[in-house]
PDB file of C-alpha atoms and ligand atoms in Angstrom:
ATOM      1  CA  MET C  30       0.000   0.000   0.000  1.00 67.00           C
ATOM      2  CA  GLU C  31       1.231   3.494  -0.884  1.00 72.00           C
ATOM      3  CA  PHE C  32       1.100   6.242   1.697  1.00 79.00           C
ATOM      4  CA  ALA C  33       0.817   9.744   0.290  1.00 74.00           C
ATOM      5  CA  PRO C  34       3.618  11.944   1.608  1.00 89.00           C
ATOM      6  CA  TYR C  35       2.572  13.653   4.818  1.00 96.00           C
ATOM      7  CA  ASP C  36       3.692  17.098   5.969  1.00 96.00           C
ATOM      8  CA  THR C  37       4.414  15.910   9.495  1.00 98.00           C
ATOM      9  CA  LEU C  38       4.871  12.139   9.330  1.00 98.00           C
ATOM     10  CA  LEU C  39       7.457   9.879   7.738  1.00 97.00           C
ATOM     11  CA  VAL C  40       6.084   6.463   6.836  1.00 97.00           C
ATOM     12  CA  GLU C  41       8.339   3.700   5.585  1.00 96.00           C
ATOM     13  CA  GLN C  42       8.227  -0.065   5.435  1.00 94.00           C
ATOM     14  CA  ASP C  43      11.182  -2.020   6.780  1.00 94.00           C
ATOM     15  CA  GLY C  44      10.677  -5.773   6.518  1.00 93.00           C
ATOM     16  CA  ALA C  45       7.460  -6.654   8.311  1.00 93.00           C
ATOM     17  CA  ALA C  46       7.389  -3.326  10.164  1.00 96.00           C
ATOM     18  CA  LEU C  47       5.832  -0.034   9.156  1.00 96.00           C
ATOM     19  CA  VAL C  48       7.889   2.704  10.798  1.00 97.00           C
ATOM     20  CA  VAL C  49       5.911   5.882  11.453  1.00 98.00           C
ATOM     21  CA  THR C  50       7.926   8.901  12.575  1.00 98.00           C
ATOM     22  CA  VAL C  51       6.347  12.094  13.875  1.00 98.00           C
ATOM     23  CA  ASN C  52       8.460  14.657  12.060  1.00 98.00           C
ATOM     24  CA  ARG C  53       8.450  18.117  13.644  1.00 97.00           C
ATOM     25  CA  PRO C  54      11.819  18.025  15.369  1.00 96.00           C
ATOM     26  CA  ASP C  55      12.086  21.839  15.640  1.00 96.00           C
ATOM     27  CA  ALA C  56       9.039  21.826  17.932  1.00 97.00           C
ATOM     28  CA  MET C  57       9.928  18.588  19.749  1.00 98.00           C
ATOM     29  CA  ASN C  58       7.375  16.775  17.524  1.00 98.00           C
ATOM     30  CA  ALA C  59       4.519  18.465  19.414  1.00 98.00           C
ATOM     31  CA  LEU C  60       1.028  17.482  18.283  1.00 97.00           C
ATOM     32  CA  ALA C  61       0.039  20.553  16.254  1.00 96.00           C
ATOM     33  CA  SER C  62      -3.256  20.352  14.355  1.00 96.00           C
ATOM     34  CA  THR C  63      -1.268  19.464  11.215  1.00 97.00           C
ATOM     35  CA  VAL C  64       0.151  16.385  13.006  1.00 98.00           C
ATOM     36  CA  VAL C  65      -3.274  15.402  14.323  1.00 97.00           C
ATOM     37  CA  LYS C  66      -4.727  15.716  10.790  1.00 97.00           C
ATOM     38  CA  ASP C  67      -1.974  13.490   9.378  1.00 97.00           C
ATOM     39  CA  LEU C  68      -2.352  10.945  12.198  1.00 98.00           C
ATOM     40  CA  LEU C  69      -6.116  10.847  11.605  1.00 97.00           C
ATOM     41  CA  ASP C  70      -5.575  10.230   7.898  1.00 96.00           C
ATOM     42  CA  LEU C  71      -2.924   7.549   8.407  1.00 96.00           C
ATOM     43  CA  THR C  72      -4.801   5.655  11.127  1.00 96.00           C
ATOM     44  CA  GLY C  73      -7.988   5.872   9.040  1.00 93.00           C
ATOM     45  CA  ARG C  74      -6.185   4.207   6.118  1.00 92.00           C
ATOM     46  CA  LEU C  75      -4.581   1.574   8.328  1.00 92.00           C
ATOM     47  CA  ALA C  76      -7.918   0.806  10.010  1.00 88.00           C
ATOM     48  CA  GLY C  77      -9.256  -0.791   6.827  1.00 80.00           C
ATOM     49  CA  LEU C  78      -6.403  -3.273   6.484  1.00 79.00           C
ATOM     50  CA  GLY C  79      -6.525  -6.938   7.408  1.00 76.00           C
ATOM     51  CA  VAL C  80      -3.940  -9.609   8.158  1.00 75.00           C
ATOM     52  CA  ASP C  81      -4.812 -12.100   5.414  1.00 73.00           C
ATOM     53  CA  GLY C  82      -1.550 -11.986   3.514  1.00 67.00           C
ATOM     54  CA  ASN C  83      -2.544  -9.172   1.114  1.00 70.00           C
ATOM     55  CA  TRP C  84      -0.696  -6.732   3.310  1.00 76.00           C
ATOM     56  CA  PRO C  85       2.876  -7.544   4.358  1.00 84.00           C
ATOM     57  CA  ILE C  86       2.931  -5.293   7.427  1.00 92.00           C
ATOM     58  CA  ARG C  87       2.793  -7.268  10.675  1.00 95.00           C
ATOM     59  CA  GLY C  88       3.454  -4.465  13.129  1.00 97.00           C
ATOM     60  CA  ILE C  89       3.988  -0.744  13.467  1.00 98.00           C
ATOM     61  CA  VAL C  90       6.807   1.146  15.148  1.00 98.00           C
ATOM     62  CA  LEU C  91       5.857   4.677  16.203  1.00 98.00           C
ATOM     63  CA  THR C  92       8.699   7.066  16.978  1.00 98.00           C
ATOM     64  CA  GLY C  93       9.781  10.717  16.856  1.00 98.00           C
ATOM     65  CA  ALA C  94      12.221  12.511  14.566  1.00 98.00           C
ATOM     66  CA  GLY C  95      15.474  13.993  15.823  1.00 96.00           C
ATOM     67  CA  THR C  96      17.561  13.195  18.843  1.00 91.00           C
ATOM     68  CA  LYS C  97      15.548  14.915  21.579  1.00 97.00           C
ATOM     69  CA  ALA C  98      11.881  14.024  21.510  1.00 98.00           C
ATOM     70  CA  PHE C  99       9.378  11.274  20.888  1.00 98.00           C
ATOM     71  CA  VAL C 100       6.506  13.776  21.185  1.00 98.00           C
ATOM     72  CA  ALA C 101       6.604  16.656  23.703  1.00 98.00           C
ATOM     73  CA  GLY C 102       2.819  16.792  24.008  1.00 97.00           C
ATOM     74  CA  ALA C 103      -0.008  18.836  22.637  1.00 96.00           C
ATOM     75  CA  ASP C 104       1.115  22.007  20.872  1.00 96.00           C
ATOM     76  CA  ILE C 105       1.110  24.596  23.641  1.00 96.00           C
ATOM     77  CA  ARG C 106       1.314  27.485  21.161  1.00 95.00           C
ATOM     78  CA  GLU C 107      -1.910  26.358  19.468  1.00 94.00           C
ATOM     79  CA  MET C 108      -3.602  25.571  22.787  1.00 93.00           C
ATOM     80  CA  ASN C 109      -2.809  29.105  23.982  1.00 94.00           C
ATOM     81  CA  SER C 110      -5.871  30.553  22.230  1.00 92.00           C
ATOM     82  CA  MET C 111      -8.123  27.493  22.462  1.00 94.00           C
ATOM     83  CA  SER C 112     -11.720  27.773  23.693  1.00 96.00           C
ATOM     84  CA  PRO C 113     -13.230  24.918  25.739  1.00 96.00           C
ATOM     85  CA  ASP C 114     -15.187  23.829  22.632  1.00 97.00           C
ATOM     86  CA  ALA C 115     -12.048  23.762  20.499  1.00 95.00           C
ATOM     87  CA  ALA C 116     -10.169  21.885  23.261  1.00 95.00           C
ATOM     88  CA  GLU C 117     -12.916  19.262  23.339  1.00 96.00           C
ATOM     89  CA  ALA C 118     -12.733  18.824  19.561  1.00 96.00           C
ATOM     90  CA  TYR C 119      -8.909  18.537  19.764  1.00 95.00           C
ATOM     91  CA  ALA C 120      -9.139  15.907  22.495  1.00 96.00           C
ATOM     92  CA  ARG C 121     -11.779  13.949  20.560  1.00 97.00           C
ATOM     93  CA  GLN C 122      -9.620  13.908  17.433  1.00 96.00           C
ATOM     94  CA  MET C 123      -6.694  12.468  19.387  1.00 96.00           C
ATOM     95  CA  HIS C 124      -9.049   9.978  21.044  1.00 97.00           C
ATOM     96  CA  ALA C 125      -9.980   8.809  17.538  1.00 97.00           C
ATOM     97  CA  VAL C 126      -6.273   8.402  16.659  1.00 97.00           C
ATOM     98  CA  THR C 127      -5.447   6.481  19.833  1.00 97.00           C
ATOM     99  CA  THR C 128      -8.553   4.282  19.621  1.00 96.00           C
ATOM    100  CA  ARG C 129      -7.714   3.388  16.019  1.00 97.00           C
ATOM    101  CA  LEU C 130      -4.162   2.444  17.002  1.00 97.00           C
ATOM    102  CA  GLU C 131      -5.596   0.105  19.620  1.00 96.00           C
ATOM    103  CA  ALA C 132      -8.020  -1.396  17.101  1.00 95.00           C
ATOM    104  CA  LEU C 133      -5.397  -2.200  14.436  1.00 95.00           C
ATOM    105  CA  PRO C 134      -5.036  -5.928  13.749  1.00 94.00           C
ATOM    106  CA  VAL C 135      -1.259  -5.732  14.286  1.00 96.00           C
ATOM    107  CA  PRO C 136       0.777  -4.611  17.307  1.00 97.00           C
ATOM    108  CA  VAL C 137       2.033  -1.056  17.581  1.00 98.00           C
ATOM    109  CA  ILE C 138       5.268  -0.468  19.498  1.00 98.00           C
ATOM    110  CA  ALA C 139       6.142   3.030  20.729  1.00 98.00           C
ATOM    111  CA  ALA C 140       9.894   3.513  20.345  1.00 98.00           C
ATOM    112  CA  VAL C 141      10.414   6.414  22.745  1.00 98.00           C
ATOM    113  CA  ASN C 142      13.713   8.060  21.920  1.00 97.00           C
ATOM    114  CA  GLY C 143      13.379  11.254  24.015  1.00 98.00           C
ATOM    115  CA  PHE C 144      10.693  13.406  25.651  1.00 98.00           C
ATOM    116  CA  ALA C 145       7.279  11.716  25.802  1.00 98.00           C
ATOM    117  CA  LEU C 146       5.349  14.337  27.714  1.00 98.00           C
ATOM    118  CA  GLY C 147       1.633  15.015  28.108  1.00 98.00           C
ATOM    119  CA  GLY C 148      -0.050  14.054  24.842  1.00 98.00           C
ATOM    120  CA  GLY C 149       3.224  12.367  23.807  1.00 98.00           C
ATOM    121  CA  CYS C 150       3.128  10.026  26.774  1.00 98.00           C
ATOM    122  CA  GLU C 151      -0.564   9.443  26.050  1.00 98.00           C
ATOM    123  CA  LEU C 152       0.184   8.606  22.411  1.00 98.00           C
ATOM    124  CA  ALA C 153       2.817   6.092  23.548  1.00 98.00           C
ATOM    125  CA  LEU C 154       0.301   4.590  25.996  1.00 98.00           C
ATOM    126  CA  ALA C 155      -2.125   3.915  23.130  1.00 98.00           C
ATOM    127  CA  CYS C 156       0.522   1.655  21.603  1.00 98.00           C
ATOM    128  CA  ASP C 157       0.587  -2.015  22.604  1.00 98.00           C
ATOM    129  CA  PHE C 158       3.784  -1.502  24.549  1.00 98.00           C
ATOM    130  CA  ILE C 159       6.664   0.905  24.923  1.00 98.00           C
ATOM    131  CA  TYR C 160      10.386   0.461  24.308  1.00 98.00           C
ATOM    132  CA  ALA C 161      12.550   3.255  25.686  1.00 98.00           C
ATOM    133  CA  GLY C 162      15.895   4.641  24.592  1.00 98.00           C
ATOM    134  CA  VAL C 163      18.289   5.588  27.358  1.00 97.00           C
ATOM    135  CA  ARG C 164      17.441   9.302  26.812  1.00 97.00           C
ATOM    136  CA  ALA C 165      13.695   8.763  27.080  1.00 98.00           C
ATOM    137  CA  SER C 166      11.794  10.901  29.550  1.00 98.00           C
ATOM    138  CA  PHE C 167       8.139  10.446  30.421  1.00 98.00           C
ATOM    139  CA  GLY C 168       5.632  12.643  32.222  1.00 98.00           C
ATOM    140  CA  GLN C 169       2.168  14.140  32.378  1.00 98.00           C
ATOM    141  CA  PRO C 170       3.086  17.799  33.000  1.00 98.00           C
ATOM    142  CA  GLU C 171      -0.404  19.233  32.440  1.00 98.00           C
ATOM    143  CA  VAL C 172      -0.548  20.511  36.058  1.00 98.00           C
ATOM    144  CA  ASN C 173       2.266  22.925  35.132  1.00 98.00           C
ATOM    145  CA  LEU C 174      -0.059  24.494  32.558  1.00 97.00           C
ATOM    146  CA  GLY C 175      -3.287  24.486  34.546  1.00 97.00           C
ATOM    147  CA  LEU C 176      -4.545  21.637  32.373  1.00 97.00           C
ATOM    148  CA  VAL C 177      -5.300  17.941  32.798  1.00 97.00           C
ATOM    149  CA  PRO C 178      -4.496  14.899  30.633  1.00 97.00           C
ATOM    150  CA  GLY C 179      -6.784  15.018  27.594  1.00 96.00           C
ATOM    151  CA  PHE C 180      -5.543  12.416  25.156  1.00 96.00           C
ATOM    152  CA  GLY C 181      -6.439   9.326  27.172  1.00 97.00           C
ATOM    153  CA  GLY C 182      -3.825   9.533  29.943  1.00 97.00           C
ATOM    154  CA  SER C 183      -6.394   9.482  32.745  1.00 97.00           C
ATOM    155  CA  VAL C 184      -7.512   6.073  31.520  1.00 96.00           C
ATOM    156  CA  ARG C 185      -4.482   4.383  30.026  1.00 97.00           C
ATOM    157  CA  LEU C 186      -1.761   5.486  32.473  1.00 98.00           C
ATOM    158  CA  GLN C 187      -3.520   3.899  35.447  1.00 97.00           C
ATOM    159  CA  GLN C 188      -4.202   0.772  33.414  1.00 95.00           C
ATOM    160  CA  ARG C 189      -0.500   0.513  32.544  1.00 97.00           C
ATOM    161  CA  VAL C 190       1.216   1.385  35.814  1.00 98.00           C
ATOM    162  CA  GLY C 191      -1.547   1.187  38.430  1.00 97.00           C
ATOM    163  CA  LEU C 192      -3.507   3.943  40.110  1.00 97.00           C
ATOM    164  CA  GLY C 193      -0.818   4.879  42.651  1.00 98.00           C
ATOM    165  CA  HIS C 194       1.939   5.625  40.134  1.00 98.00           C
ATOM    166  CA  ALA C 195      -0.563   7.297  37.783  1.00 98.00           C
ATOM    167  CA  ARG C 196      -1.793   9.616  40.527  1.00 98.00           C
ATOM    168  CA  GLU C 197       1.759  10.528  41.543  1.00 98.00           C
ATOM    169  CA  LEU C 198       2.843  11.284  37.965  1.00 98.00           C
ATOM    170  CA  ILE C 199      -0.279  13.293  37.139  1.00 98.00           C
ATOM    171  CA  TYR C 200      -0.446  15.291  40.424  1.00 98.00           C
ATOM    172  CA  THR C 201       3.260  16.205  40.409  1.00 98.00           C
ATOM    173  CA  GLY C 202       3.827  16.637  36.673  1.00 98.00           C
ATOM    174  CA  ARG C 203       7.204  15.029  37.427  1.00 98.00           C
ATOM    175  CA  ARG C 204       9.363  13.697  34.608  1.00 98.00           C
ATOM    176  CA  ILE C 205      10.785  10.205  34.989  1.00 98.00           C
ATOM    177  CA  ASP C 206      13.712   8.725  33.105  1.00 98.00           C
ATOM    178  CA  ALA C 207      13.809   5.487  31.127  1.00 98.00           C
ATOM    179  CA  ALA C 208      15.080   3.391  34.050  1.00 98.00           C
ATOM    180  CA  GLU C 209      12.218   4.548  36.279  1.00 98.00           C
ATOM    181  CA  ALA C 210       9.722   3.975  33.449  1.00 98.00           C
ATOM    182  CA  LEU C 211      11.054   0.428  33.181  1.00 98.00           C
ATOM    183  CA  ARG C 212      10.817  -0.046  36.958  1.00 98.00           C
ATOM    184  CA  ILE C 213       7.137   0.945  37.174  1.00 98.00           C
ATOM    185  CA  GLY C 214       6.157  -1.010  34.054  1.00 98.00           C
ATOM    186  CA  LEU C 215       5.554   1.957  31.791  1.00 98.00           C
ATOM    187  CA  ALA C 216       8.297   0.765  29.424  1.00 98.00           C
ATOM    188  CA  ASN C 217       8.959  -2.883  28.608  1.00 98.00           C
ATOM    189  CA  ALA C 218      12.627  -2.614  27.638  1.00 98.00           C
ATOM    190  CA  LEU C 219      15.509  -0.170  27.667  1.00 98.00           C
ATOM    191  CA  PHE C 220      17.996   0.356  24.818  1.00 98.00           C
ATOM    192  CA  ASP C 221      21.393   2.099  24.770  1.00 96.00           C
ATOM    193  CA  ASP C 222      20.739   4.419  21.846  1.00 95.00           C
ATOM    194  CA  THR C 223      18.215   5.273  19.143  1.00 95.00           C
ATOM    195  CA  ASP C 224      19.610   2.824  16.596  1.00 96.00           C
ATOM    196  CA  ALA C 225      19.399  -0.042  19.082  1.00 97.00           C
ATOM    197  CA  LEU C 226      15.915   1.104  20.103  1.00 98.00           C
ATOM    198  CA  LEU C 227      14.565   1.042  16.546  1.00 98.00           C
ATOM    199  CA  ALA C 228      16.366  -2.211  15.770  1.00 98.00           C
ATOM    200  CA  GLY C 229      14.896  -3.768  18.930  1.00 98.00           C
ATOM    201  CA  ALA C 230      11.350  -2.686  18.053  1.00 98.00           C
ATOM    202  CA  LYS C 231      11.688  -3.945  14.480  1.00 98.00           C
ATOM    203  CA  ALA C 232      13.160  -7.259  15.676  1.00 98.00           C
ATOM    204  CA  THR C 233      10.131  -7.803  17.922  1.00 98.00           C
ATOM    205  CA  ILE C 234       7.785  -7.119  14.992  1.00 98.00           C
ATOM    206  CA  GLN C 235       9.805  -9.569  12.897  1.00 96.00           C
ATOM    207  CA  GLU C 236       9.477 -12.172  15.674  1.00 97.00           C
ATOM    208  CA  ILE C 237       5.708 -11.630  15.801  1.00 97.00           C
ATOM    209  CA  ALA C 238       5.565 -11.832  11.972  1.00 95.00           C
ATOM    210  CA  ALA C 239       6.363 -15.561  12.180  1.00 94.00           C
ATOM    211  CA  LYS C 240       3.284 -16.192  14.341  1.00 96.00           C
ATOM    212  CA  ALA C 241      -0.316 -16.758  13.293  1.00 96.00           C
ATOM    213  CA  PRO C 242      -1.669 -13.352  12.188  1.00 95.00           C
ATOM    214  CA  THR C 243      -5.220 -14.140  13.287  1.00 96.00           C
ATOM    215  CA  SER C 244      -3.957 -15.209  16.730  1.00 97.00           C
ATOM    216  CA  VAL C 245      -2.218 -11.871  17.222  1.00 96.00           C
ATOM    217  CA  ASP C 246      -5.223  -9.893  15.963  1.00 95.00           C
ATOM    218  CA  ASN C 247      -7.677 -11.959  18.010  1.00 96.00           C
ATOM    219  CA  THR C 248      -5.564 -11.674  21.175  1.00 96.00           C
ATOM    220  CA  LYS C 249      -4.975  -7.954  20.748  1.00 96.00           C
ATOM    221  CA  ARG C 250      -8.729  -7.363  20.509  1.00 95.00           C
ATOM    222  CA  ALA C 251      -9.428  -9.672  23.455  1.00 96.00           C
ATOM    223  CA  LEU C 252      -6.761  -8.120  25.701  1.00 96.00           C
ATOM    224  CA  ASN C 253      -8.099  -4.629  24.994  1.00 95.00           C
ATOM    225  CA  ARG C 254     -11.678  -5.748  25.634  1.00 94.00           C
ATOM    226  CA  ILE C 255     -10.784  -7.629  28.806  1.00 95.00           C
ATOM    227  CA  ASN C 256      -8.642  -4.819  30.276  1.00 92.00           C
ATOM    228  CA  GLY C 257     -10.406  -3.600  33.416  1.00 88.00           C
ATOM    229  CA  LEU C 258     -13.276  -6.102  33.276  1.00 94.00           C
ATOM    230  CA  PRO C 259     -14.185  -8.129  36.360  1.00 95.00           C
ATOM    231  CA  VAL C 260     -12.758 -11.706  36.248  1.00 97.00           C
ATOM    232  CA  ALA C 261     -16.028 -13.417  35.264  1.00 97.00           C
ATOM    233  CA  ALA C 262     -16.690 -11.022  32.386  1.00 97.00           C
ATOM    234  CA  GLY C 263     -13.045 -11.300  31.304  1.00 97.00           C
ATOM    235  CA  LEU C 264     -13.234 -15.081  31.211  1.00 97.00           C
ATOM    236  CA  GLU C 265     -16.387 -14.875  29.072  1.00 97.00           C
ATOM    237  CA  ALA C 266     -14.565 -12.620  26.620  1.00 96.00           C
ATOM    238  CA  GLU C 267     -11.636 -15.062  26.570  1.00 97.00           C
ATOM    239  CA  VAL C 268     -13.945 -17.991  25.784  1.00 97.00           C
ATOM    240  CA  GLU C 269     -15.361 -16.014  22.880  1.00 97.00           C
ATOM    241  CA  SER C 270     -11.912 -15.318  21.427  1.00 97.00           C
ATOM    242  CA  PHE C 271     -10.717 -18.917  22.077  1.00 97.00           C
ATOM    243  CA  ARG C 272     -13.767 -20.272  20.229  1.00 97.00           C
ATOM    244  CA  LYS C 273     -13.150 -17.837  17.359  1.00 97.00           C
ATOM    245  CA  ALA C 274      -9.551 -19.082  17.022  1.00 97.00           C
ATOM    246  CA  PHE C 275     -10.813 -22.606  16.246  1.00 97.00           C
ATOM    247  CA  ALA C 276     -12.688 -21.283  13.214  1.00 97.00           C
ATOM    248  CA  THR C 277      -9.522 -19.948  11.550  1.00 97.00           C
ATOM    249  CA  GLU C 278      -7.387 -21.591   8.860  1.00 96.00           C
ATOM    250  CA  ASP C 279      -4.360 -20.434  10.838  1.00 96.00           C
ATOM    251  CA  SER C 280      -5.356 -22.752  13.684  1.00 97.00           C
ATOM    252  CA  VAL C 281      -5.749 -25.698  11.314  1.00 97.00           C
ATOM    253  CA  VAL C 282      -2.344 -24.999   9.733  1.00 97.00           C
ATOM    254  CA  GLY C 283      -0.670 -24.416  13.113  1.00 97.00           C
ATOM    255  CA  ARG C 284      -1.930 -27.613  14.732  1.00 97.00           C
ATOM    256  CA  ARG C 285      -1.210 -29.737  11.643  1.00 97.00           C
ATOM    257  CA  ALA C 286       2.328 -28.330  11.315  1.00 97.00           C
ATOM    258  CA  PHE C 287       3.067 -29.067  14.984  1.00 97.00           C
ATOM    259  CA  LEU C 288       1.929 -32.670  14.663  1.00 97.00           C
ATOM    260  CA  ALA C 289       3.861 -33.113  11.393  1.00 97.00           C
ATOM    261  CA  LYS C 290       6.947 -31.502  12.984  1.00 98.00           C
ATOM    262  CA  GLU C 291       6.955 -28.774  10.301  1.00 97.00           C
ATOM    263  CA  THR C 292       7.216 -25.002  10.395  1.00 96.00           C
ATOM    264  CA  PRO C 293       3.735 -23.537   9.839  1.00 96.00           C
ATOM    265  CA  GLU C 294       3.054 -21.143   6.987  1.00 94.00           C
ATOM    266  CA  PHE C 295       0.085 -19.232   8.218  1.00 95.00           C
ATOM    267  CA  PRO C 296      -2.391 -17.902   5.633  1.00 93.00           C
ATOM    268  CA  GLY C 297      -3.628 -15.150   7.946  1.00 93.00           C
ATOM    269  CA  ARG C 298      -7.226 -16.320   7.715  1.00 93.00           C
TER     270      ARG C 298
HETATM  271  N1  CO8 O   9       4.222  22.632  22.140  1.00 75.63           N
HETATM  272  C1  CO8 O   9       4.737  23.544  21.294  1.00 75.63           C
HETATM  273  N2  CO8 O   9       6.049  23.785  21.174  1.00 75.63           N
HETATM  274  C2  CO8 O   9       6.887  23.043  21.933  1.00 75.63           C
HETATM  275  C3  CO8 O   9       6.426  22.063  22.823  1.00 75.63           C
HETATM  276  C4  CO8 O   9       5.016  21.866  22.912  1.00 75.63           C
HETATM  277  N3  CO8 O   9       4.463  20.915  23.698  1.00 75.63           N
HETATM  278  N4  CO8 O   9       7.479  21.498  23.444  1.00 75.63           N
HETATM  279  C5  CO8 O   9       8.568  22.107  22.954  1.00 75.63           C
HETATM  280  N5  CO8 O   9       8.218  23.041  22.034  1.00 75.63           N
HETATM  281  C6  CO8 O   9       9.088  23.934  21.266  1.00 75.63           C
HETATM  282  C7  CO8 O   9       9.637  25.056  22.140  1.00 75.63           C
HETATM  283  O1  CO8 O   9       8.713  26.101  22.269  1.00 75.63           O
HETATM  284  C8  CO8 O   9      10.885  25.433  21.370  1.00 75.63           C
HETATM  285  O2  CO8 O   9      10.496  26.233  20.258  1.00 75.63           O
HETATM  286  P1  CO8 O   9      11.349  27.548  19.875  1.00 75.63           P
HETATM  287  O3  CO8 O   9      12.702  27.003  19.506  1.00 75.63           O
HETATM  288  O4  CO8 O   9      10.601  28.120  18.738  1.00 75.63           O
HETATM  289  O5  CO8 O   9      11.387  28.400  21.103  1.00 75.63           O
HETATM  290  C9  CO8 O   9      11.368  24.116  20.803  1.00 75.63           C
HETATM  291  O6  CO8 O   9      10.245  23.236  20.852  1.00 75.63           O
HETATM  292  C10 CO8 O   9      12.482  23.492  21.618  1.00 75.63           C
HETATM  293  O7  CO8 O   9      12.047  23.409  22.969  1.00 75.63           O
HETATM  294  P2  CO8 O   9      12.912  23.941  24.202  1.00 75.63           P
HETATM  295  O8  CO8 O   9      13.777  25.093  23.780  1.00 75.63           O
HETATM  296  O9  CO8 O   9      11.988  24.165  25.357  1.00 75.63           O
HETATM  297  O10 CO8 O   9      13.854  22.668  24.437  1.00 75.63           O
HETATM  298  P3  CO8 O   9      14.456  22.148  25.826  1.00 75.63           P
HETATM  299  O11 CO8 O   9      15.386  21.043  25.459  1.00 75.63           O
HETATM  300  O12 CO8 O   9      14.978  23.262  26.652  1.00 75.63           O
HETATM  301  O13 CO8 O   9      13.181  21.521  26.615  1.00 75.63           O
HETATM  302  C11 CO8 O   9      11.167  20.239  26.843  1.00 75.63           C
HETATM  303  C12 CO8 O   9      12.474  20.446  26.076  1.00 75.63           C
HETATM  304  C13 CO8 O   9      11.458  19.774  28.251  1.00 75.63           C
HETATM  305  C14 CO8 O   9      10.391  19.159  26.093  1.00 75.63           C
HETATM  306  C15 CO8 O   9      10.372  21.553  26.895  1.00 75.63           C
HETATM  307  O14 CO8 O   9      10.267  22.076  25.576  1.00 75.63           O
HETATM  308  C16 CO8 O   9       8.995  21.413  27.455  1.00 75.63           C
HETATM  309  O15 CO8 O   9       8.806  21.357  28.639  1.00 75.63           O
HETATM  310  N6  CO8 O   9       7.977  21.359  26.564  1.00 75.63           N
HETATM  311  C17 CO8 O   9       6.590  21.289  26.956  1.00 75.63           C
HETATM  312  C18 CO8 O   9       6.217  19.931  27.445  1.00 75.63           C
HETATM  313  C19 CO8 O   9       4.783  19.900  27.939  1.00 75.63           C
HETATM  314  O16 CO8 O   9       4.402  20.583  28.855  1.00 75.63           O
HETATM  315  N7  CO8 O   9       3.987  19.062  27.295  1.00 75.63           N
HETATM  316  C20 CO8 O   9       2.613  18.849  27.667  1.00 75.63           C
HETATM  317  C21 CO8 O   9       1.712  19.768  26.920  1.00 75.63           C
HETATM  318  S1  CO8 O   9       0.058  19.652  27.529  1.00 75.63           S
HETATM  319  C22 CO8 O   9      -0.535  18.232  26.833  1.00 75.63           C
HETATM  320  O17 CO8 O   9       0.102  17.531  26.091  1.00 75.63           O
HETATM  321  C23 CO8 O   9      -1.928  17.901  27.224  1.00 75.63           C
HETATM  322  C24 CO8 O   9      -2.577  16.927  26.249  1.00 75.63           C
HETATM  323  C25 CO8 O   9      -4.030  16.967  26.377  1.00 75.63           C
HETATM  324  C26 CO8 O   9      -4.674  18.151  25.819  1.00 75.63           C
HETATM  325  C27 CO8 O   9      -6.089  17.906  25.605  1.00 75.63           C
HETATM  326  C28 CO8 O   9      -6.908  18.795  24.784  1.00 75.63           C
HETATM  327  C29 CO8 O   9      -6.581  20.144  24.458  1.00 75.63           C
END
């Protein structure tokens, strides 16, 4: 699939990974309305894609351009003159972007190479998981601006790190480094530099690319649906996704290949 050139995003395929780079390094890749428009367009296009072998992409790596920032948040210059109505529309647009990322049939890894603050941290949280470069820095600094998280941080940060850590980060606006992010479970892995970070994210996508595409899609949907549900409701949702797996060709191929001691070639159906 061809992606029209975007003003604020770089999109390139590398093996099984689609690498999406927010490209406004002079403004720390802040989420100006131009970036939000491009993210809406890109995620809208990706939303229609399946995993049935017609599309070679098996995962997405989301990162930021330059050496300093992943995304330093909402664009404070633009927010300076924003009315409550405009702020609501802005937040809803980013909710659409983050919800679409979560609904994609393939995993999205945030490769956080620098500042991931406010809306930047929230964008990373909408990804399936976060890898951090050694210079990564995370925070929800909205309290410094008289604001509150608006791009999903109130929901997803507590889901990721627990209510205690989420409260502390949001009330203090404190920035934490990559090691602390790893310690509290915000980041999954830590890499020495940006090259290693991107290589690590792509290697994980490549690893996932060898697995049954429908299993990954099915599990991603189930995990998102189950997140936060009481145990009984979660188990019901798991039964539904387990049952669905048995109706796929991938499951037939996978079980047959195991019993025949062969490597499965999954059709993605
Ligand atoms: N918005 C706009 N411009 C920014 C932003 C931003 N978030 N962050 C940095 N920039 C710009 C700076 O203004 C500066 O521009 P210029 O060169 O024209 O002066 C350039 O990027 C470089 O920044 P600095 O000179 O400040 O670089 P430093 O290395 O000294 O500092 C920091 C880097 C720490 C990232 C610092 O720039 C900073 O603190 N930025 C703001 C971070 C922040 O507060 N982010 C949260 C914003 S609020 C938010 O995201 C809420 C989301 C929900 C909103 C919901 C609906 C409206």
